[in-house]
PDB file of C-alpha atoms in Angstrom:
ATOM      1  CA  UNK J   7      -7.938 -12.753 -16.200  1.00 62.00           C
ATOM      2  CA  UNK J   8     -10.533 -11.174 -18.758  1.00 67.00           C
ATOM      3  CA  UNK J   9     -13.329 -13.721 -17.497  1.00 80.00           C
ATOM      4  CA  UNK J  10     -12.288 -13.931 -13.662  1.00 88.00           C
ATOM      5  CA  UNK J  11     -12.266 -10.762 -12.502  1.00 88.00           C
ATOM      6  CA  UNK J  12     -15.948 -10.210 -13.859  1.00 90.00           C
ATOM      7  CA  UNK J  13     -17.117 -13.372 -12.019  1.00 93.00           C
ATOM      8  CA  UNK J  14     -15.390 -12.227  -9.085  1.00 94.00           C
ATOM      9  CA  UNK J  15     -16.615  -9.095  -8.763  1.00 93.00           C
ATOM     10  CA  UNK J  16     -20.206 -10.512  -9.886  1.00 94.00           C
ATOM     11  CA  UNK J  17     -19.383 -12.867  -6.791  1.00 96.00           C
ATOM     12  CA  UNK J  18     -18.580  -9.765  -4.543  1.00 95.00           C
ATOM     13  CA  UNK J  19     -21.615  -8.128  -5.391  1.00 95.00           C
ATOM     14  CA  UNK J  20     -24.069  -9.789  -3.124  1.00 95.00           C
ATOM     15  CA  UNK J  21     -23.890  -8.027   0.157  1.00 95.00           C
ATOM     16  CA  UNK J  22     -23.532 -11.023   2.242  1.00 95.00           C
ATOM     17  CA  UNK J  23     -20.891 -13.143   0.197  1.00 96.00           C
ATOM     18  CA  UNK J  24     -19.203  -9.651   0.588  1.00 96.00           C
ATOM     19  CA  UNK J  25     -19.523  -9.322   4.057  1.00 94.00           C
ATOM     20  CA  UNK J  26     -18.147 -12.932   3.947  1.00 96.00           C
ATOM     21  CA  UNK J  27     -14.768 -12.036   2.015  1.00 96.00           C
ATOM     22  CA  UNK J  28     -14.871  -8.726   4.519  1.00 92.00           C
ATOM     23  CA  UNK J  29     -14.382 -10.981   6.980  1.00 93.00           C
ATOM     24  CA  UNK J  30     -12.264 -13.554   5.867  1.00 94.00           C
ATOM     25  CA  UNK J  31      -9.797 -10.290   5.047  1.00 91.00           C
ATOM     26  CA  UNK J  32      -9.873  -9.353   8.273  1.00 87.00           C
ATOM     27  CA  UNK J  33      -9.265 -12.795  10.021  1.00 87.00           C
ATOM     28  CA  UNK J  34      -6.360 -13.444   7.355  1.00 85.00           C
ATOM     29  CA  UNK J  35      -3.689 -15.465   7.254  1.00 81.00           C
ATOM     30  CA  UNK J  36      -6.241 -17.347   9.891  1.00 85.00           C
ATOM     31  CA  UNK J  37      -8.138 -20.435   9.220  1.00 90.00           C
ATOM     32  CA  UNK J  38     -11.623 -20.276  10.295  1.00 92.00           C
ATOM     33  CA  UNK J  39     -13.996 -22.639  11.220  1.00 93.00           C
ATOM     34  CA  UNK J  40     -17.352 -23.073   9.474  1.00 93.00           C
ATOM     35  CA  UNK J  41     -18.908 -22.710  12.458  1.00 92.00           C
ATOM     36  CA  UNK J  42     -17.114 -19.473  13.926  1.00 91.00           C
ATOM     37  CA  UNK J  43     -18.196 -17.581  10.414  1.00 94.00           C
ATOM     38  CA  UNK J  44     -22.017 -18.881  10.574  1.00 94.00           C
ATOM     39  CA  UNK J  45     -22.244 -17.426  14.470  1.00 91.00           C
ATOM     40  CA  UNK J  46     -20.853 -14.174  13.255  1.00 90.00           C
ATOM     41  CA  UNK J  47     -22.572 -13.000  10.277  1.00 93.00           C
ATOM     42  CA  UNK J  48     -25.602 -14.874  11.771  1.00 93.00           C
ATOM     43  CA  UNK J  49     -26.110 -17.141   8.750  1.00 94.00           C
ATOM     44  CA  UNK J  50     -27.853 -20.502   8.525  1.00 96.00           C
ATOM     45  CA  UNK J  51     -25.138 -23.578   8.147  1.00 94.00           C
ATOM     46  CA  UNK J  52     -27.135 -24.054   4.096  1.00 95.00           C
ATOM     47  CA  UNK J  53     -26.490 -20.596   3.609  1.00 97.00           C
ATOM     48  CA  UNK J  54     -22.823 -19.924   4.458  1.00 96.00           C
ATOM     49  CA  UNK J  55     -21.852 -23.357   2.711  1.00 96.00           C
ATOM     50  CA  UNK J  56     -23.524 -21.817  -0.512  1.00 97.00           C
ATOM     51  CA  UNK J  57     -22.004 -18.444  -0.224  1.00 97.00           C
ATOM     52  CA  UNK J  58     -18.157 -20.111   0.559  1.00 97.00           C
ATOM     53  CA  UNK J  59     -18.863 -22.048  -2.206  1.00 97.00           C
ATOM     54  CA  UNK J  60     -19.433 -18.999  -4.356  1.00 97.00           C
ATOM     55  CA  UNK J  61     -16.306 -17.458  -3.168  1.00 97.00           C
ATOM     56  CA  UNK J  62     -14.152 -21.011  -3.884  1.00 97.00           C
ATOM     57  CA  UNK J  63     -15.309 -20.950  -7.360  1.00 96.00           C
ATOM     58  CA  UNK J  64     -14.303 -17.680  -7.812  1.00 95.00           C
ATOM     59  CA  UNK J  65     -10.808 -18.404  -6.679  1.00 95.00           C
ATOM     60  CA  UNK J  66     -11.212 -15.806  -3.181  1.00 97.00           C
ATOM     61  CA  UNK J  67     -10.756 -18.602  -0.463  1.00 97.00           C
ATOM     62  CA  UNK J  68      -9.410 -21.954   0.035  1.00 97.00           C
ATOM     63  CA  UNK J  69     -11.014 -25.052   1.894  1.00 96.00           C
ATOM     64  CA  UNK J  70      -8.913 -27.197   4.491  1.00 94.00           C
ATOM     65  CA  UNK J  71     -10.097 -29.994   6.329  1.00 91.00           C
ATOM     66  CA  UNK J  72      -8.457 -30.289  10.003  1.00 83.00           C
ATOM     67  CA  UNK J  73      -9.700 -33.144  11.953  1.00 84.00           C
ATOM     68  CA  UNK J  74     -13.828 -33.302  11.228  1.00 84.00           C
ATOM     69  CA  UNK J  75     -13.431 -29.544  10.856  1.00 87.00           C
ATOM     70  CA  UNK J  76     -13.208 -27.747   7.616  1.00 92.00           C
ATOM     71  CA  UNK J  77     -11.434 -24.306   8.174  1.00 95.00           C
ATOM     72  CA  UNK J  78     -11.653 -21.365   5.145  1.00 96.00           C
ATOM     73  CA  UNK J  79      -8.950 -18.594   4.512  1.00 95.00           C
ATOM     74  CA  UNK J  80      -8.186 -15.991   2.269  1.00 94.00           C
ATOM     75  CA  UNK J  81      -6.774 -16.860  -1.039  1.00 95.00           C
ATOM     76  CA  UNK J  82      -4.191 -14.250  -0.673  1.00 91.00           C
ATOM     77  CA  UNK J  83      -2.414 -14.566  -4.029  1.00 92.00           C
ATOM     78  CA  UNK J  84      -5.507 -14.683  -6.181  1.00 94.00           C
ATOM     79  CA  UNK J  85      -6.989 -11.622  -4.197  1.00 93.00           C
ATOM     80  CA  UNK J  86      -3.613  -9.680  -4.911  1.00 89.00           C
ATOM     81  CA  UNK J  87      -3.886 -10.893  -8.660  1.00 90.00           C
ATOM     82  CA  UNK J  88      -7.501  -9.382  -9.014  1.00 91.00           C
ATOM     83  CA  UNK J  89      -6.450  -6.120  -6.895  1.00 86.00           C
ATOM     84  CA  UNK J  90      -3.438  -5.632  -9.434  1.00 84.00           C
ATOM     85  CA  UNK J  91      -5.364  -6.288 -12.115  1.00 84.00           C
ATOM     86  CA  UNK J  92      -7.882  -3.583 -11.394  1.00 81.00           C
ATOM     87  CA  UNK J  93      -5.104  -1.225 -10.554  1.00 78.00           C
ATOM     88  CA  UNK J  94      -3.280  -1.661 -14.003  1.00 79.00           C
ATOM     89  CA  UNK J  95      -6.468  -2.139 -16.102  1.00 76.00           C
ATOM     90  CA  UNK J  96      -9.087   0.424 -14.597  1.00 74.00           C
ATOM     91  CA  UNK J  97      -6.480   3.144 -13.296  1.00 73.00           C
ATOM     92  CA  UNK J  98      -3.525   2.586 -15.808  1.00 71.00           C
ATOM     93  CA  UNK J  99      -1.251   1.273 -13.051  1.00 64.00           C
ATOM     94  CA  UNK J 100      -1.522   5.438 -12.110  1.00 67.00           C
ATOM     95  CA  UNK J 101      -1.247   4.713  -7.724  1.00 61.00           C
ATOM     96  CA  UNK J 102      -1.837   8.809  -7.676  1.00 63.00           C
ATOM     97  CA  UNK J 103      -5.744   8.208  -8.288  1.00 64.00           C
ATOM     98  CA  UNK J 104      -5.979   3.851  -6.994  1.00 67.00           C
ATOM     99  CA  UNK J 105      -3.779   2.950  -4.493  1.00 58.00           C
ATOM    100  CA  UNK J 106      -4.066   3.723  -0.869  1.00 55.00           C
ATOM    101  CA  UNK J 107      -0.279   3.360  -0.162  1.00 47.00           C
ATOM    102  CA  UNK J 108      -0.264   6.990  -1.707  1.00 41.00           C
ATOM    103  CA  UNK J 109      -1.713   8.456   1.964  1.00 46.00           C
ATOM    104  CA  UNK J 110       0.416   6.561   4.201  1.00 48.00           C
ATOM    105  CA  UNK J 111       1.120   8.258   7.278  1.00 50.00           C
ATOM    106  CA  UNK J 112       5.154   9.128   6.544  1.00 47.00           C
ATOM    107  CA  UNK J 113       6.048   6.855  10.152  1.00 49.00           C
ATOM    108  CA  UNK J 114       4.682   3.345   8.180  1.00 55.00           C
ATOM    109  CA  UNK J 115       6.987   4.900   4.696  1.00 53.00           C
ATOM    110  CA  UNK J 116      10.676   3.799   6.072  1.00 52.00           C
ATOM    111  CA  UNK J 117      13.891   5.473   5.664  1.00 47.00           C
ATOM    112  CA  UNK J 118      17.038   6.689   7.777  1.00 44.00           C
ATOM    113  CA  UNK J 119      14.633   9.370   8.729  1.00 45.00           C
ATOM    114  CA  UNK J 120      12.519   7.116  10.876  1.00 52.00           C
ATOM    115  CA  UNK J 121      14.580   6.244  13.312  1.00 56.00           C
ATOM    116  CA  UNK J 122      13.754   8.677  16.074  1.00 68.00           C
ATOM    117  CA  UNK J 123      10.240   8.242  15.382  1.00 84.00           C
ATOM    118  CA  UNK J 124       7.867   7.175  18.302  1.00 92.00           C
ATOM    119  CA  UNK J 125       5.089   4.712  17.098  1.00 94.00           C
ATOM    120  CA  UNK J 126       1.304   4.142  18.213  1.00 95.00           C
ATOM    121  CA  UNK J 127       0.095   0.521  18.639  1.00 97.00           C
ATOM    122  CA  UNK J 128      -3.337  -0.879  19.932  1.00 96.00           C
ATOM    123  CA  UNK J 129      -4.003  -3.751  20.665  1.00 97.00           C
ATOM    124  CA  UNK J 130      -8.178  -4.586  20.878  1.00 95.00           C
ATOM    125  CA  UNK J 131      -9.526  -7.562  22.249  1.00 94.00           C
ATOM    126  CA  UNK J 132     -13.358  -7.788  23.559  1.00 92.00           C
ATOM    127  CA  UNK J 133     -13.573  -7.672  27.270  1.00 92.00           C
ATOM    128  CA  UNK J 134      -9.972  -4.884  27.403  1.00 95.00           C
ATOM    129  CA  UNK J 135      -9.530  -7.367  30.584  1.00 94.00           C
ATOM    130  CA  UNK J 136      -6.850  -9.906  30.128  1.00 96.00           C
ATOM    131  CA  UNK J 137      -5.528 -10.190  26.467  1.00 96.00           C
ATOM    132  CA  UNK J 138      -5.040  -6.724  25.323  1.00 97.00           C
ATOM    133  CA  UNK J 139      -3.858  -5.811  28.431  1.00 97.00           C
ATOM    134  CA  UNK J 140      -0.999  -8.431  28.277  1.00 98.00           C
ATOM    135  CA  UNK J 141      -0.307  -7.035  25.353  1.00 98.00           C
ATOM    136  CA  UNK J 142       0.414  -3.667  25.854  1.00 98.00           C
ATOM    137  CA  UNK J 143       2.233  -4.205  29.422  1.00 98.00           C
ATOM    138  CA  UNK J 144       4.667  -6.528  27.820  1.00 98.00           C
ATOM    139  CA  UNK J 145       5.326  -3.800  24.466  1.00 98.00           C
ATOM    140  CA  UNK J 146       5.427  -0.971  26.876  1.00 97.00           C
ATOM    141  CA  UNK J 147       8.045  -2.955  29.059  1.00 97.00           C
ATOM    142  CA  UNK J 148      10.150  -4.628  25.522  1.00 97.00           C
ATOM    143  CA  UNK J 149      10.270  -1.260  23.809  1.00 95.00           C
ATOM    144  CA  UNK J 150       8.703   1.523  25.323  1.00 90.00           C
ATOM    145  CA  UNK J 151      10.822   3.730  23.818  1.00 92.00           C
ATOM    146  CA  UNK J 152       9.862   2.999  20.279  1.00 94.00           C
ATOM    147  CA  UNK J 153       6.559   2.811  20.942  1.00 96.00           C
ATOM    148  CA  UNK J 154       2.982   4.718  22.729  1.00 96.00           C
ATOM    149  CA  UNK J 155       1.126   1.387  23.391  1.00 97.00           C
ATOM    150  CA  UNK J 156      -3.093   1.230  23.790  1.00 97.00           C
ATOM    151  CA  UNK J 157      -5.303  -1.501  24.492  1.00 97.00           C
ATOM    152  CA  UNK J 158      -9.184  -1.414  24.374  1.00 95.00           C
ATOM    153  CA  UNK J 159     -12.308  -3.272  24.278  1.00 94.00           C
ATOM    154  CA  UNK J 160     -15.158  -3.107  21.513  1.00 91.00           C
ATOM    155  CA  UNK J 161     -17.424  -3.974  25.192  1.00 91.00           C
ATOM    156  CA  UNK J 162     -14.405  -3.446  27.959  1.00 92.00           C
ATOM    157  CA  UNK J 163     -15.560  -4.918  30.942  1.00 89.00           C
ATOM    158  CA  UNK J 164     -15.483  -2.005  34.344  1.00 88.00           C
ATOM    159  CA  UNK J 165     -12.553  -4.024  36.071  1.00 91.00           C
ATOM    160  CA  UNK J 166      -9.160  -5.764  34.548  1.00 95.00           C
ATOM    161  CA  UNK J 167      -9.682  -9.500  35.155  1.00 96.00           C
ATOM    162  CA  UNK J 168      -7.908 -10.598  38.639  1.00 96.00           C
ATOM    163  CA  UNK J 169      -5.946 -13.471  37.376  1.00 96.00           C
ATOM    164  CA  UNK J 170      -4.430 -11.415  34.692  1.00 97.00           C
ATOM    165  CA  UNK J 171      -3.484  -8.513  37.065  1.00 97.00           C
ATOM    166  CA  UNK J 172      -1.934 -11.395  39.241  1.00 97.00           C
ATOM    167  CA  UNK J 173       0.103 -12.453  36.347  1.00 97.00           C
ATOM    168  CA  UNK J 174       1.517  -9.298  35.002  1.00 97.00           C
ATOM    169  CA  UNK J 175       2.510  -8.712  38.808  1.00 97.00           C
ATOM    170  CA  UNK J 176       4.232 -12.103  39.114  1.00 96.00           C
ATOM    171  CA  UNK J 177       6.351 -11.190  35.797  1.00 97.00           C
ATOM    172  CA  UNK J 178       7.450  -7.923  37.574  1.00 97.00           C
ATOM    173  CA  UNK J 179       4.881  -5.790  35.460  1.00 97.00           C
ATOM    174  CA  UNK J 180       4.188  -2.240  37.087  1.00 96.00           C
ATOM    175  CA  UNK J 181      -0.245  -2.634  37.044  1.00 96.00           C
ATOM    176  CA  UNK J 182      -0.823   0.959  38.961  1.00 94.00           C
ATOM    177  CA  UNK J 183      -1.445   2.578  35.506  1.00 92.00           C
ATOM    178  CA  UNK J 184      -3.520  -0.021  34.030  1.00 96.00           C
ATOM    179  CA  UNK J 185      -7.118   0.226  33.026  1.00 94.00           C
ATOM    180  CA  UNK J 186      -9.881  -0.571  30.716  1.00 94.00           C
ATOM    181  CA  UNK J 187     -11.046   1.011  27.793  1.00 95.00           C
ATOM    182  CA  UNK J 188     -13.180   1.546  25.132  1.00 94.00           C
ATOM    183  CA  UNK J 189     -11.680   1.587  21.609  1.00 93.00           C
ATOM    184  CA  UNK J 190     -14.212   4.757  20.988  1.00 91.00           C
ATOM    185  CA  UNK J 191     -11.790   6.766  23.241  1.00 92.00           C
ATOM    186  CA  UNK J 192      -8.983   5.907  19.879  1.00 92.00           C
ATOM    187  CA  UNK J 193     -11.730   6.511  17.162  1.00 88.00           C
ATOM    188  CA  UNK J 194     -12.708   9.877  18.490  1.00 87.00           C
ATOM    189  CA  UNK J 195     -11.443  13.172  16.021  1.00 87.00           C
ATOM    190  CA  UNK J 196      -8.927  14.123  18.877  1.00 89.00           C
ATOM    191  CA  UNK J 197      -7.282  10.343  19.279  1.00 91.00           C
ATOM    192  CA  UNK J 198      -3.970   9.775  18.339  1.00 91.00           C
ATOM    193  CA  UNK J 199      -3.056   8.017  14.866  1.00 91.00           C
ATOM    194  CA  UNK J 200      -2.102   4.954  15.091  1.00 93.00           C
ATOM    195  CA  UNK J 201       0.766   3.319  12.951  1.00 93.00           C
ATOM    196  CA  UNK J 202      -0.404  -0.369  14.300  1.00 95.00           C
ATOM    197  CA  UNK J 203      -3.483  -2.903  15.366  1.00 95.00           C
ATOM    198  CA  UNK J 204      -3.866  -5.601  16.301  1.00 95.00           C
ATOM    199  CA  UNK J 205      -6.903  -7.364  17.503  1.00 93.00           C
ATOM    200  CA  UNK J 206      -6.200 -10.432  19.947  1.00 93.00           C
ATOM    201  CA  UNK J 207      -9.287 -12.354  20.238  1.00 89.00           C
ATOM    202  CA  UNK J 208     -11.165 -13.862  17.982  1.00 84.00           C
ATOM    203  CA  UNK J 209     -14.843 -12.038  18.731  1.00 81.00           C
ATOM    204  CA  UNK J 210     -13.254  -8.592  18.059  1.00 76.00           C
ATOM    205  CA  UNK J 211     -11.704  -9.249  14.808  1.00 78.00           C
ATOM    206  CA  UNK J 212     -14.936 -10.659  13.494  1.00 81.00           C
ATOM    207  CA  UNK J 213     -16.465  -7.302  14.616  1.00 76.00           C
ATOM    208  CA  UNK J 214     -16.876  -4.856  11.591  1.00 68.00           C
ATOM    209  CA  UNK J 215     -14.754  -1.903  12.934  1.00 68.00           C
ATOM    210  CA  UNK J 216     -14.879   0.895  10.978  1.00 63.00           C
ATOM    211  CA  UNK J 217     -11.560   2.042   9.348  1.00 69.00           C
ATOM    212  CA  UNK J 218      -9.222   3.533  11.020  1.00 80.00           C
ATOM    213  CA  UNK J 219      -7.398   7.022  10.404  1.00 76.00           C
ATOM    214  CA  UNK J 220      -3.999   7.090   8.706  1.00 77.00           C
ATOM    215  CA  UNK J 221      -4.315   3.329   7.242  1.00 81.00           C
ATOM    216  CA  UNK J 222      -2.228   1.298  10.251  1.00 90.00           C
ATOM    217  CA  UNK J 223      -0.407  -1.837   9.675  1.00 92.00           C
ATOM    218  CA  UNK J 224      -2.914  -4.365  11.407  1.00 90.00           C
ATOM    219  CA  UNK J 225      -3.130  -7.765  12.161  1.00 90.00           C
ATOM    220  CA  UNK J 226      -5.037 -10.342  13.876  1.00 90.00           C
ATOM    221  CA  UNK J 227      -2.864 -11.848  16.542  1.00 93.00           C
ATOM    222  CA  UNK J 228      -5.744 -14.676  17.764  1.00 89.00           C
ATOM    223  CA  UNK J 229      -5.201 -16.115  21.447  1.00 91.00           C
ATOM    224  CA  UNK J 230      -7.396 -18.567  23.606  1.00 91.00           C
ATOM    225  CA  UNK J 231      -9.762 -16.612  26.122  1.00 93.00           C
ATOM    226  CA  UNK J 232      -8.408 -17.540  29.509  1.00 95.00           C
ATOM    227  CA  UNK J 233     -11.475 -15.946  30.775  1.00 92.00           C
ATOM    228  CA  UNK J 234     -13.580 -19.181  29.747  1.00 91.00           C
ATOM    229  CA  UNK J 235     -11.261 -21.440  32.031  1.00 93.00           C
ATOM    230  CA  UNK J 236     -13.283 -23.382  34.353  1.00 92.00           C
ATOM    231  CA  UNK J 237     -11.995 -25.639  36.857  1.00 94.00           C
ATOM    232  CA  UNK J 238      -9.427 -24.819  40.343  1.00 94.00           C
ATOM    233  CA  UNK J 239      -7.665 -21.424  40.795  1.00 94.00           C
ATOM    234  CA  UNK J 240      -4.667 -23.306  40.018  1.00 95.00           C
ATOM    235  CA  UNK J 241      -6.481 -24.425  36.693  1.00 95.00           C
ATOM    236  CA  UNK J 242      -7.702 -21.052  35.341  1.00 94.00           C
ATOM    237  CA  UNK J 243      -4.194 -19.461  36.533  1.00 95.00           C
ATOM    238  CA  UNK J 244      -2.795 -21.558  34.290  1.00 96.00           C
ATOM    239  CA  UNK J 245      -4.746 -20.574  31.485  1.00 96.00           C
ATOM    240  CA  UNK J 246      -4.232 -17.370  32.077  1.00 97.00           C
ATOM    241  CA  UNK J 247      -0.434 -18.004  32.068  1.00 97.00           C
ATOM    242  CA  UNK J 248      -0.509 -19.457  28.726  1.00 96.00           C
ATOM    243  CA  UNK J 249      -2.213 -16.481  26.720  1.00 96.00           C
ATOM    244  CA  UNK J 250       0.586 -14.378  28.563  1.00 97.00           C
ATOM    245  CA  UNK J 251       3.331 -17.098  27.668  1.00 96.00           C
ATOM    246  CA  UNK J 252       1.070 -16.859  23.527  1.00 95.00           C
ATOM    247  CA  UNK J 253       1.615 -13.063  23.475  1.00 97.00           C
ATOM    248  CA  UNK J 254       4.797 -12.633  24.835  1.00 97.00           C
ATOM    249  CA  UNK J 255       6.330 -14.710  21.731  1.00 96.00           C
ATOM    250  CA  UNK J 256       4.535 -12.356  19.564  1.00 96.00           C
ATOM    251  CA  UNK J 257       5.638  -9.216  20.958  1.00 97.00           C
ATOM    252  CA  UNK J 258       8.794 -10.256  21.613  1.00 97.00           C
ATOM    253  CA  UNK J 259       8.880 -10.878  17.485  1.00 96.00           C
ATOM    254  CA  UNK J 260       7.545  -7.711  16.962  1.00 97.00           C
ATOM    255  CA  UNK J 261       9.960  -5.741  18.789  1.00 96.00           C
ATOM    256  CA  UNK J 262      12.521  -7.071  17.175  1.00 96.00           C
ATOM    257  CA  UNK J 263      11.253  -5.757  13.752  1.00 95.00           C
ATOM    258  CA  UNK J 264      13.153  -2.915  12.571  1.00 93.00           C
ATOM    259  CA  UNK J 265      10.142  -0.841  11.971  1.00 91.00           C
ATOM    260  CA  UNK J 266      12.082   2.294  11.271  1.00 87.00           C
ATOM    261  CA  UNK J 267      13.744   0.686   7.693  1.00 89.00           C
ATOM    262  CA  UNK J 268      11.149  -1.528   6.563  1.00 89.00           C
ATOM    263  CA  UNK J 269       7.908  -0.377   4.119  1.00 86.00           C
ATOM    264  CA  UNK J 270       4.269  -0.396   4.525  1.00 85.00           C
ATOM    265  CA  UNK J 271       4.446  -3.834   2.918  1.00 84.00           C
ATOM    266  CA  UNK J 272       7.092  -5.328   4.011  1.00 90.00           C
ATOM    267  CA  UNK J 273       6.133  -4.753   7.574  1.00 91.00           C
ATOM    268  CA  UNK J 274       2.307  -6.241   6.995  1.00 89.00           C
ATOM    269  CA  UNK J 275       4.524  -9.248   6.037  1.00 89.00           C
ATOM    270  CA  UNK J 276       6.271  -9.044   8.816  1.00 94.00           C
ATOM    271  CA  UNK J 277       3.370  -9.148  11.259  1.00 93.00           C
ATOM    272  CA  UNK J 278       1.192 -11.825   9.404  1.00 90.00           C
ATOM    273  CA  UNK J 279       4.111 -13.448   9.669  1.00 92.00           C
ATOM    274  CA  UNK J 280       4.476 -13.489  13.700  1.00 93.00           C
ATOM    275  CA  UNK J 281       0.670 -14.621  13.303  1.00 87.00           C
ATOM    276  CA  UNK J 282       1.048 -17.419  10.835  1.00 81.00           C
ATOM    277  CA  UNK J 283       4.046 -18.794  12.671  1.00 71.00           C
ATOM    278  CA  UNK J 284       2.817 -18.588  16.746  1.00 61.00           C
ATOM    279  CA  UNK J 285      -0.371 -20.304  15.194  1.00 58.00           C
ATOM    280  CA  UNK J 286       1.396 -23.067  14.243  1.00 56.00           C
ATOM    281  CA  UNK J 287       3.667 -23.442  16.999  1.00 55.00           C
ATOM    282  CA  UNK J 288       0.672 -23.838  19.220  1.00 56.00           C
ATOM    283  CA  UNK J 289      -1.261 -25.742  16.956  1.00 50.00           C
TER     284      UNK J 289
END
């Protein structure tokens, strides 16, 4: 890799096609639309097809075509490659002075001494109204003893969406406790440290958050808005049913992980996982 990691990181170097890959990382194991990646990093159609082309020739992302649509994704293996490279080539393969893994918070470690260990997850959508609220009511209610579970919104709207309360009620959800927020209440010096995020909409994944405390496990877990269902009450209530039906297979997945044995990596395996695989069911 003597000539490719140069051109990569020559690649990388242009704040934009960075912001790009950024991106991309952050949406992974997703396949994103042209389209979706122009409206979020603002960028002119001529310009994003120049910069993804950078970042194919450097071996970053891949191209798929689905329907009329062509979709980009992370390259996961040759990002790995040129991560490991610069880990055994730059620091000497030392993980003391390169890798991250060294200041994992000990809960995300694994071991017999785990097990009676209590675990923070957040989930974030946009709006905190409907998505990320199913979300944590239905990990609270699976394994609320394992787990603290958050939700918040990068702009929560003032009220929890009244389909979505309906919902959770019909399931036999307890609602008195529920509420928006704003993900700055989890940022702030005094917020707890969370061991795992997710984000479940689209929007707030392709937001630039900055990083959080204590290096979580996170993963994009993407869901339809049932908020943008038009049509009869019967119509958007249906809608609304589906993104619950979406995220119950997920966290019903995820509590079934034995997150008290596994490593840091083998549970971000684990959760892209859930995300790859409900992705495709639905697809």
């Amino acid at each position: 890799m003597e000539k490719e990691i140069p051109d990569r990181l020559a690649t990388l170097g242009h704040p934009q096609r960075l912001e790009l890959f950024r991106l991309l990382m952050r949406r992974y194991p997703d396949r994103v639309p042209a389209g979706e990646l122009a409206e979020a990093l603002s960028l002119k159609p001529s310009t994003l097809s120049a910069y993804l082309s950078a970042l194919m020739r450097a071996g970053l992302v891949t191209q798929e075509r689905n329907g009329t649509s062509l979709r980009y994704s992370m390259n996961m293996t040759e990002v790995r490659r040129t991560f490991d490279c610069l880990l055994n080539d730059c620091c000497r393969g030392r993980p003391d002075i390169c890798a991250p893994t060294s200041n994992l918070p000990p809960t995300l470690q694994g071991g017999p001494d785990m097990a009676d260990k209590t675990y923070n997850a957040l989930f974030i959508c946009v709006g905190n109204s409907a998505r990320s609220i199913f979300a944590e009511t239905l990990l609270r209610d699976m394994a609320g003893d394992r787990f603290t579970v958050h939700s918040a919104g990068t702009r929560p709207f003032s009220e929890l969406n009244p389909f979505a309360l309906e919902v959770l009620k019909s399931k036999g959800h307890d609602v008195s406790a529920l509420r928006a927020k704003n993900v700055d209440e989890f940022t702030a010096p005094d917020a707890p440290v969370m061991d795992f995020v997710f984000t479940v909409c689209d929007r707030a994944a392709n937001e630039d958050c900055p990083a959080w405390a204590g290096q979580p496990v996170s993963a994009h877990w993407g869901t339809p808005d049932p908020v943008l269902a038009t049509g009869t009450d019967a119509q958007k209530s249906l809608a609304f049913q589906q993104a619950y039906g979406a995220l119950k297979n997920r966290i019903t997945a995820f509590a079934a992980l034995p997150v008290e044995t596994l490593d840091r990596v083998s549970l971000q395996a684990a959760v892209d996982e859930i995300g790859r695989t409900a992705d495709e069911a639905e697809a």
